[in-house]
mmCIF file of C-alpha atoms and ligand atoms in Angstrom:
data_model
loop_
_atom_site.group_PDB
_atom_site.id
_atom_site.type_symbol
_atom_site.label_atom_id
_atom_site.label_comp_id
_atom_site.label_asym_id
_atom_site.label_seq_id
_atom_site.Cartn_x
_atom_site.Cartn_y
_atom_site.Cartn_z
ATOM 1 C CA MET J 8 10.428 -0.312 -12.006
ATOM 2 C CA HIS J 9 7.486 1.698 -10.877
ATOM 3 C CA LEU J 10 4.778 -0.413 -8.981
ATOM 4 C CA MET J 11 1.591 0.078 -7.142
ATOM 5 C CA LEU J 12 0.031 -2.020 -4.558
ATOM 6 C CA LEU J 13 -3.750 -1.779 -4.446
ATOM 7 C CA GLY J 14 -6.202 -3.320 -1.975
ATOM 8 C CA CYS J 15 -8.515 -2.822 0.898
ATOM 9 C CA PRO J 16 -7.390 -1.556 4.285
ATOM 10 C CA GLY J 17 -5.718 -4.529 5.946
ATOM 11 C CA ALA J 18 -5.300 -6.585 2.793
ATOM 12 C CA GLY J 19 -1.556 -6.645 3.550
ATOM 13 C CA LYS J 20 -0.188 -3.792 1.404
ATOM 14 C CA GLY J 21 2.424 -2.639 4.042
ATOM 15 C CA THR J 22 3.352 -6.077 4.819
ATOM 16 C CA GLN J 23 3.994 -7.015 1.319
ATOM 17 C CA SER J 24 5.670 -3.827 0.583
ATOM 18 C CA LYS J 25 8.464 -4.646 2.926
ATOM 19 C CA PHE J 26 9.371 -8.005 1.067
ATOM 20 C CA ILE J 27 9.126 -6.305 -2.415
ATOM 21 C CA GLN J 28 11.302 -3.361 -1.203
ATOM 22 C CA GLU J 29 13.998 -5.622 0.249
ATOM 23 C CA LYS J 30 13.935 -7.840 -2.915
ATOM 24 C CA PHE J 31 13.718 -5.475 -5.638
ATOM 25 C CA HIS J 32 15.452 -2.562 -3.934
ATOM 26 C CA LEU J 33 12.729 -0.183 -4.475
ATOM 27 C CA SER J 34 11.868 3.013 -2.447
ATOM 28 C CA GLN J 35 8.562 2.382 -0.590
ATOM 29 C CA VAL J 36 6.284 5.613 -0.725
ATOM 30 C CA SER J 37 3.439 4.914 1.681
ATOM 31 C CA THR J 38 1.137 7.817 1.883
ATOM 32 C CA GLY J 39 -0.270 6.418 5.201
ATOM 33 C CA ASP J 40 3.057 6.381 6.903
ATOM 34 C CA MET J 41 4.074 9.974 5.510
ATOM 35 C CA LEU J 42 0.935 11.318 6.942
ATOM 36 C CA ARG J 43 1.349 9.466 10.484
ATOM 37 C CA ALA J 44 4.754 10.716 10.376
ATOM 38 C CA ALA J 45 3.386 14.177 10.025
ATOM 39 C CA ILE J 46 0.898 13.821 12.810
ATOM 40 C CA ARG J 47 3.703 12.571 15.035
ATOM 41 C CA ALA J 48 5.779 15.616 14.210
ATOM 42 C CA ASN J 49 2.804 17.702 14.833
ATOM 43 C CA THR J 50 3.470 19.737 11.527
ATOM 44 C CA PRO J 51 0.700 21.860 9.938
ATOM 45 C CA LEU J 52 -0.145 18.951 7.662
ATOM 46 C CA GLY J 53 -0.291 16.591 10.615
ATOM 47 C CA GLN J 54 -2.743 19.148 12.354
ATOM 48 C CA LYS J 55 -4.795 19.276 9.306
ATOM 49 C CA VAL J 56 -5.211 15.577 8.631
ATOM 50 C CA LYS J 57 -5.188 13.899 12.183
ATOM 51 C CA VAL J 58 -9.041 14.011 12.628
ATOM 52 C CA ILE J 59 -9.679 12.946 9.077
ATOM 53 C CA MET J 60 -7.613 9.943 9.476
ATOM 54 C CA ASP J 61 -8.863 8.997 12.905
ATOM 55 C CA GLU J 62 -12.254 8.981 11.323
ATOM 56 C CA GLY J 63 -11.300 6.944 8.533
ATOM 57 C CA ARG J 64 -12.151 9.420 5.743
ATOM 58 C CA LEU J 65 -9.815 10.178 2.825
ATOM 59 C CA VAL J 66 -7.505 13.224 2.886
ATOM 60 C CA SER J 67 -8.223 15.649 0.115
ATOM 61 C CA ASP J 68 -6.742 14.822 -3.424
ATOM 62 C CA ASP J 69 -5.043 18.339 -3.639
ATOM 63 C CA ILE J 70 -3.039 17.478 -0.404
ATOM 64 C CA MET J 71 -2.289 13.938 -1.339
ATOM 65 C CA ILE J 72 -1.143 14.859 -4.944
ATOM 66 C CA GLN J 73 1.150 17.449 -3.878
ATOM 67 C CA LEU J 74 2.706 15.244 -1.078
ATOM 68 C CA VAL J 75 3.373 12.435 -3.858
ATOM 69 C CA LYS J 76 4.648 14.654 -6.440
ATOM 70 C CA THR J 77 7.369 16.154 -4.095
ATOM 71 C CA ARG J 78 8.170 12.602 -2.565
ATOM 72 C CA ILE J 79 8.908 10.790 -5.900
ATOM 73 C CA LYS J 80 11.204 13.631 -6.978
ATOM 74 C CA GLU J 81 13.695 12.842 -4.068
ATOM 75 C CA PRO J 82 16.749 11.024 -5.364
ATOM 76 C CA ASP J 83 16.051 7.457 -3.722
ATOM 77 C CA CYS J 84 13.071 7.155 -6.002
ATOM 78 C CA ALA J 85 15.099 7.753 -9.254
ATOM 79 C CA LYS J 86 16.015 3.895 -9.188
ATOM 80 C CA GLY J 87 12.117 2.878 -8.905
ATOM 81 C CA PHE J 88 9.413 3.144 -6.403
ATOM 82 C CA LEU J 89 6.660 1.102 -4.851
ATOM 83 C CA LEU J 90 3.524 3.239 -4.119
ATOM 84 C CA ASP J 91 1.600 1.848 -1.103
ATOM 85 C CA GLY J 92 -1.809 3.661 -0.490
ATOM 86 C CA PHE J 93 -1.609 5.942 -3.506
ATOM 87 C CA PRO J 94 -3.388 6.539 -5.896
ATOM 88 C CA ARG J 95 -6.571 6.043 -4.063
ATOM 89 C CA THR J 96 -9.196 7.967 -6.249
ATOM 90 C CA ILE J 97 -9.299 8.619 -10.083
ATOM 91 C CA PRO J 98 -8.096 12.213 -9.645
ATOM 92 C CA GLN J 99 -4.792 10.957 -8.036
ATOM 93 C CA ALA J 100 -4.404 8.512 -10.573
ATOM 94 C CA GLU J 101 -4.932 11.227 -13.349
ATOM 95 C CA ALA J 102 -2.505 13.423 -11.749
ATOM 96 C CA LEU J 103 0.162 10.669 -11.874
ATOM 97 C CA ARG J 104 -0.730 10.417 -15.627
ATOM 98 C CA GLU J 105 -0.407 14.062 -16.110
ATOM 99 C CA GLN J 106 3.143 13.943 -14.595
ATOM 100 C CA ASP J 107 3.989 11.260 -17.243
ATOM 101 C CA ILE J 108 4.702 8.945 -14.376
ATOM 102 C CA HIS J 109 4.327 5.435 -16.246
ATOM 103 C CA LEU J 110 3.207 2.539 -13.701
ATOM 104 C CA ASP J 111 4.763 -0.733 -14.893
ATOM 105 C CA TYR J 112 2.543 -2.785 -12.436
ATOM 106 C CA ILE J 113 -0.642 -2.570 -10.561
ATOM 107 C CA ILE J 114 -0.927 -5.474 -8.050
ATOM 108 C CA GLU J 115 -4.324 -5.696 -6.308
ATOM 109 C CA ILE J 116 -4.222 -7.932 -3.106
ATOM 110 C CA ASN J 117 -7.725 -9.374 -2.746
ATOM 111 C CA VAL J 118 -9.041 -10.344 0.687
ATOM 112 C CA PRO J 119 -12.751 -10.769 1.688
ATOM 113 C CA ASP J 120 -14.212 -8.080 4.006
ATOM 114 C CA GLU J 121 -14.771 -10.146 7.178
ATOM 115 C CA GLU J 122 -10.921 -11.149 7.104
ATOM 116 C CA LEU J 123 -10.040 -7.583 6.661
ATOM 117 C CA ILE J 124 -11.829 -6.785 9.994
ATOM 118 C CA ARG J 125 -10.044 -9.735 11.697
ATOM 119 C CA ARG J 126 -6.867 -8.351 10.488
ATOM 120 C CA LEU J 127 -7.294 -4.682 11.337
ATOM 121 C CA SER J 128 -8.923 -5.295 14.784
ATOM 122 C CA GLY J 129 -5.863 -7.248 15.891
ATOM 123 C CA ARG J 130 -3.268 -5.344 14.334
ATOM 124 C CA ARG J 131 -0.572 -3.617 16.652
ATOM 125 C CA ILE J 132 2.167 -1.400 15.544
ATOM 126 C CA HIS J 133 5.585 0.036 16.887
ATOM 127 C CA PRO J 134 5.261 3.629 16.360
ATOM 128 C CA GLY J 135 8.806 4.372 16.105
ATOM 129 C CA SER J 136 9.614 2.132 13.173
ATOM 130 C CA GLY J 137 6.142 1.374 11.724
ATOM 131 C CA ARG J 138 6.854 -2.475 12.468
ATOM 132 C CA VAL J 139 3.578 -4.241 12.111
ATOM 133 C CA TYR J 140 2.227 -7.198 14.050
ATOM 134 C CA HIS J 141 -1.036 -9.077 14.736
ATOM 135 C CA LEU J 142 -2.197 -10.668 17.810
ATOM 136 C CA LEU J 143 -2.947 -13.901 16.288
ATOM 137 C CA TYR J 144 -1.255 -14.199 12.838
ATOM 138 C CA HIS J 145 2.116 -12.367 13.659
ATOM 139 C CA PRO J 146 2.295 -12.079 17.447
ATOM 140 C CA PRO J 147 5.371 -10.337 19.042
ATOM 141 C CA LYS J 148 7.832 -12.498 20.967
ATOM 142 C CA ALA J 149 6.865 -10.752 24.145
ATOM 143 C CA GLU J 150 3.198 -9.776 24.593
ATOM 144 C CA GLY J 151 2.501 -6.096 23.778
ATOM 145 C CA LEU J 152 6.232 -5.213 22.968
ATOM 146 C CA ASP J 153 8.196 -4.639 19.954
ATOM 147 C CA ASP J 154 10.483 -7.465 19.045
ATOM 148 C CA ILE J 155 13.628 -5.213 18.355
ATOM 149 C CA THR J 156 13.472 -2.485 21.014
ATOM 150 C CA GLY J 157 11.218 -3.750 23.625
ATOM 151 C CA GLU J 158 9.181 -0.692 23.549
ATOM 152 C CA PRO J 159 5.211 -1.023 23.778
ATOM 153 C CA LEU J 160 3.056 -1.625 20.685
ATOM 154 C CA VAL J 161 -0.160 0.531 20.199
ATOM 155 C CA GLN J 162 -3.241 0.225 18.299
ATOM 156 C CA ARG J 163 -3.903 2.543 15.331
ATOM 157 C CA PRO J 164 -6.705 5.078 16.377
ATOM 158 C CA ASP J 165 -8.462 4.154 13.065
ATOM 159 C CA ASP J 166 -8.498 0.427 13.805
ATOM 160 C CA SER J 167 -11.604 0.459 16.036
ATOM 161 C CA GLU J 168 -14.174 -1.846 14.358
ATOM 162 C CA GLU J 169 -16.505 1.098 13.427
ATOM 163 C CA THR J 170 -13.710 2.992 11.703
ATOM 164 C CA ILE J 171 -12.337 -0.061 9.941
ATOM 165 C CA ARG J 172 -15.995 -0.759 8.474
ATOM 166 C CA GLN J 173 -16.156 2.938 7.337
ATOM 167 C CA ARG J 174 -12.650 2.510 5.682
ATOM 168 C CA ILE J 175 -13.828 -0.601 3.615
ATOM 169 C CA THR J 176 -16.889 1.306 2.651
ATOM 170 C CA ILE J 177 -14.840 4.223 1.342
ATOM 171 C CA TYR J 178 -12.508 1.811 -0.355
ATOM 172 C CA HIS J 179 -15.211 0.108 -2.272
ATOM 173 C CA GLN J 180 -16.897 3.513 -3.179
ATOM 174 C CA GLN J 181 -13.828 5.616 -4.137
ATOM 175 C CA THR J 182 -10.745 3.245 -4.654
ATOM 176 C CA GLU J 183 -12.154 0.216 -6.361
ATOM 177 C CA PRO J 184 -13.117 2.307 -9.586
ATOM 178 C CA LEU J 185 -9.257 2.267 -10.090
ATOM 179 C CA ILE J 186 -9.382 -1.505 -10.998
ATOM 180 C CA ASN J 187 -11.307 -0.632 -14.302
ATOM 181 C CA TYR J 188 -9.414 2.351 -14.850
ATOM 182 C CA TYR J 189 -6.133 0.504 -14.741
ATOM 183 C CA LYS J 190 -7.535 -2.421 -16.868
ATOM 184 C CA GLN J 191 -8.163 0.228 -19.507
ATOM 185 C CA GLN J 192 -4.592 1.672 -18.952
ATOM 186 C CA GLN J 193 -3.282 -1.930 -19.598
ATOM 187 C CA GLU J 194 -4.873 -1.541 -23.120
ATOM 188 C CA LEU J 195 -3.701 1.778 -23.812
ATOM 189 C CA ASN J 196 -0.141 1.953 -22.464
ATOM 190 C CA GLY J 197 1.003 -1.546 -21.184
ATOM 191 C CA THR J 198 0.599 -0.957 -17.460
ATOM 192 C CA LYS J 199 0.162 -4.334 -16.228
ATOM 193 C CA TYR J 200 -2.838 -5.080 -13.945
ATOM 194 C CA ARG J 201 -2.732 -8.303 -11.732
ATOM 195 C CA ARG J 202 -4.718 -9.655 -8.865
ATOM 196 C CA VAL J 203 -3.491 -11.877 -6.400
ATOM 197 C CA SER J 204 -5.348 -13.844 -3.453
ATOM 198 C CA GLY J 205 -4.222 -12.043 -0.132
ATOM 199 C CA LEU J 206 -5.351 -15.229 1.714
ATOM 200 C CA GLY J 207 -2.839 -17.540 3.208
ATOM 201 C CA THR J 208 0.187 -16.825 5.100
ATOM 202 C CA GLU J 209 2.333 -13.491 4.464
ATOM 203 C CA GLU J 210 5.076 -15.673 2.867
ATOM 204 C CA GLU J 211 2.442 -17.451 0.470
ATOM 205 C CA VAL J 212 1.224 -14.009 -0.555
ATOM 206 C CA ARG J 213 4.571 -12.768 -0.956
ATOM 207 C CA ASP J 214 5.597 -15.889 -3.283
ATOM 208 C CA ARG J 215 2.482 -15.136 -5.563
ATOM 209 C CA ILE J 216 3.710 -11.469 -6.046
ATOM 210 C CA PHE J 217 7.308 -12.297 -6.450
ATOM 211 C CA SER J 218 6.318 -14.931 -9.207
ATOM 212 C CA ILE J 219 4.529 -12.380 -11.270
ATOM 213 C CA LEU J 220 7.385 -9.859 -10.723
ATOM 214 C CA ALA J 221 10.052 -12.336 -11.496
ATOM 215 C CA ALA J 222 8.091 -13.353 -14.867
ATOM 216 C CA THR J 223 8.495 -9.778 -16.036
ATOM 217 C CA ALA J 224 12.141 -9.671 -15.143
ATOM 218 C CA ARG J 225 12.626 -12.864 -17.280
ATOM 219 C CA GLU J 226 10.650 -11.277 -20.119
ATOM 220 C CA LYS J 227 12.979 -8.051 -19.918
ATOM 221 C CA GLU J 228 16.020 -10.131 -19.955
ATOM 222 C CA SER J 229 15.053 -12.279 -22.742
ATOM 223 C CA GLY J 230 13.946 -9.288 -24.617
ATOM 224 C CA ARG J 231 17.398 -7.757 -24.042
ATOM 225 C CA SER J 232 19.440 -10.877 -25.269
ATOM 226 C CA PHE J 233 17.253 -11.026 -28.261
ATOM 227 C CA ASN J 234 17.897 -7.611 -29.211
ATOM 228 C CA ARG J 235 21.749 -7.854 -28.530
HETATM 229 P P1 LIG D 21 -3.015 3.797 5.091
HETATM 230 O O1 LIG D 21 -1.903 3.745 5.884
HETATM 231 O O2 LIG D 21 -2.615 3.659 3.681
HETATM 232 O O3 LIG D 21 -4.109 2.576 5.397
HETATM 233 P P2 LIG D 21 -4.981 1.386 4.569
HETATM 234 O O4 LIG D 21 -4.774 1.618 3.075
HETATM 235 O O5 LIG D 21 -6.180 1.604 5.224
HETATM 236 O O6 LIG D 21 -4.183 0.062 4.836
HETATM 237 P P3 LIG D 21 -3.519 -0.305 5.956
HETATM 238 O O7 LIG D 21 -2.318 0.243 6.536
HETATM 239 O O8 LIG D 21 -4.423 -0.321 7.140
HETATM 240 O O9 LIG D 21 -3.497 -1.922 5.749
HETATM 241 P P4 LIG D 21 -2.499 -2.640 4.841
HETATM 242 O O10 LIG D 21 -3.074 -3.104 3.626
HETATM 243 O O11 LIG D 21 -1.029 -1.997 4.783
HETATM 244 O O12 LIG D 21 -2.175 -3.902 5.767
HETATM 245 P P5 LIG D 21 -0.970 -4.250 6.778
HETATM 246 O O13 LIG D 21 0.150 -4.935 5.964
HETATM 247 O O14 LIG D 21 -0.795 -3.473 7.822
HETATM 248 O O15 LIG D 21 -3.753 5.105 5.200
HETATM 249 C C1 LIG D 21 -4.455 5.338 6.521
HETATM 250 C C2 LIG D 21 -5.227 6.643 5.979
HETATM 251 O O16 LIG D 21 -4.413 7.785 5.641
HETATM 252 C C3 LIG D 21 -6.435 6.650 5.318
HETATM 253 O O17 LIG D 21 -7.621 6.004 5.748
HETATM 254 C C4 LIG D 21 -6.619 8.083 4.857
HETATM 255 O O18 LIG D 21 -7.228 8.768 5.690
HETATM 256 C C5 LIG D 21 -5.159 8.496 4.682
HETATM 257 N N1 LIG D 21 -4.528 8.381 3.332
HETATM 258 C C6 LIG D 21 -3.525 7.732 2.818
HETATM 259 N N2 LIG D 21 -3.216 7.558 1.674
HETATM 260 C C7 LIG D 21 -4.293 8.590 1.129
HETATM 261 C C8 LIG D 21 -4.513 8.868 -0.279
HETATM 262 N N3 LIG D 21 -3.732 8.505 -1.223
HETATM 263 N N4 LIG D 21 -5.598 9.629 -0.324
HETATM 264 C C9 LIG D 21 -6.265 10.048 0.737
HETATM 265 N N5 LIG D 21 -6.141 9.763 1.890
HETATM 266 C C10 LIG D 21 -5.077 8.915 2.255
HETATM 267 O O19 LIG D 21 -1.774 -5.825 7.336
HETATM 268 C C11 LIG D 21 -2.861 -5.464 8.414
HETATM 269 C C12 LIG D 21 -2.798 -6.710 9.440
HETATM 270 O O20 LIG D 21 -2.850 -7.932 8.992
HETATM 271 C C13 LIG D 21 -1.424 -6.645 10.180
HETATM 272 O O21 LIG D 21 -1.643 -6.894 11.586
HETATM 273 C C14 LIG D 21 -0.707 -7.790 9.659
HETATM 274 O O22 LIG D 21 0.191 -8.288 10.530
HETATM 275 C C15 LIG D 21 -1.659 -8.783 9.193
HETATM 276 N N6 LIG D 21 -1.459 -9.545 7.898
HETATM 277 C C16 LIG D 21 -0.776 -9.087 6.704
HETATM 278 N N7 LIG D 21 -0.738 -9.965 5.961
HETATM 279 C C17 LIG D 21 -1.298 -11.114 6.481
HETATM 280 C C18 LIG D 21 -1.435 -12.434 5.998
HETATM 281 N N8 LIG D 21 -1.329 -12.856 4.935
HETATM 282 N N9 LIG D 21 -2.239 -13.360 6.839
HETATM 283 C C19 LIG D 21 -2.584 -12.940 8.111
HETATM 284 N N10 LIG D 21 -2.362 -11.477 8.639
HETATM 285 C C20 LIG D 21 -1.801 -10.691 7.811
#
């Protein structure tokens, strides 16, 4: 299965990716995590993208397309993958299509802008593992510390209110056109586009997504027994 999560910054793509990855045994391809790892390792790519990311702008399509093309050729992606944060522009989506990568599902997680700001300004992360917390919605057991390692949690540099607003604006301008793009792909090649509400608890959103994916698994299974 090839799946993509679409949604504004803070909609819960990373949070839901973890649930989906565990249940459906897909490899998560998170472009944001890949870029942050490059910044931590101070690679030439990391040096190139740091300022762009800190300012909440998008990294160039050329860089992102090359990064993802290489990543999805790795052996763990052969069993299926979950794209989180890619594609984010029409040229990125076209690049996937040119590679003959068929996406089975686009799931858009929809959350109103004011709630996104609350979520992102309260987000804290554990840099070593990428574990995500929220000061109110998902607090760590001990204030400011990771539940597993006890190491300090940090705020992402792009989670200041001004940068969050800039990221949300860019999403509406450059990424939202993908909704119509994939609705058209649904007509042309069977890619399924579904929108779920991202409001409610993490588990409520998870169950909405799981019920969509389970319905397809059942359809595939009944198609198989019918053809036997
Ligand atoms: P990226 O890391 O992809 O960031 P993003 O898309 O802005 O998304 P976020 O990670 O901020 O949010 P999320 O939807 O994953 O939410 P989360 O689950 O953490 O990209 C970062 C940057 O990299 C970009 O700005 C760009 O510069 C660059 N980049 C990456 N990909 C690129 C591409 N393809 N092209 C160009 N540039 C690219 O949840 C947020 C918070 O809410 C957490 O605190 C969480 O605990 C909480 N939460 C989650 N679900 C719920 C819930 N149901 N109820 C209450 N709280 C919740």
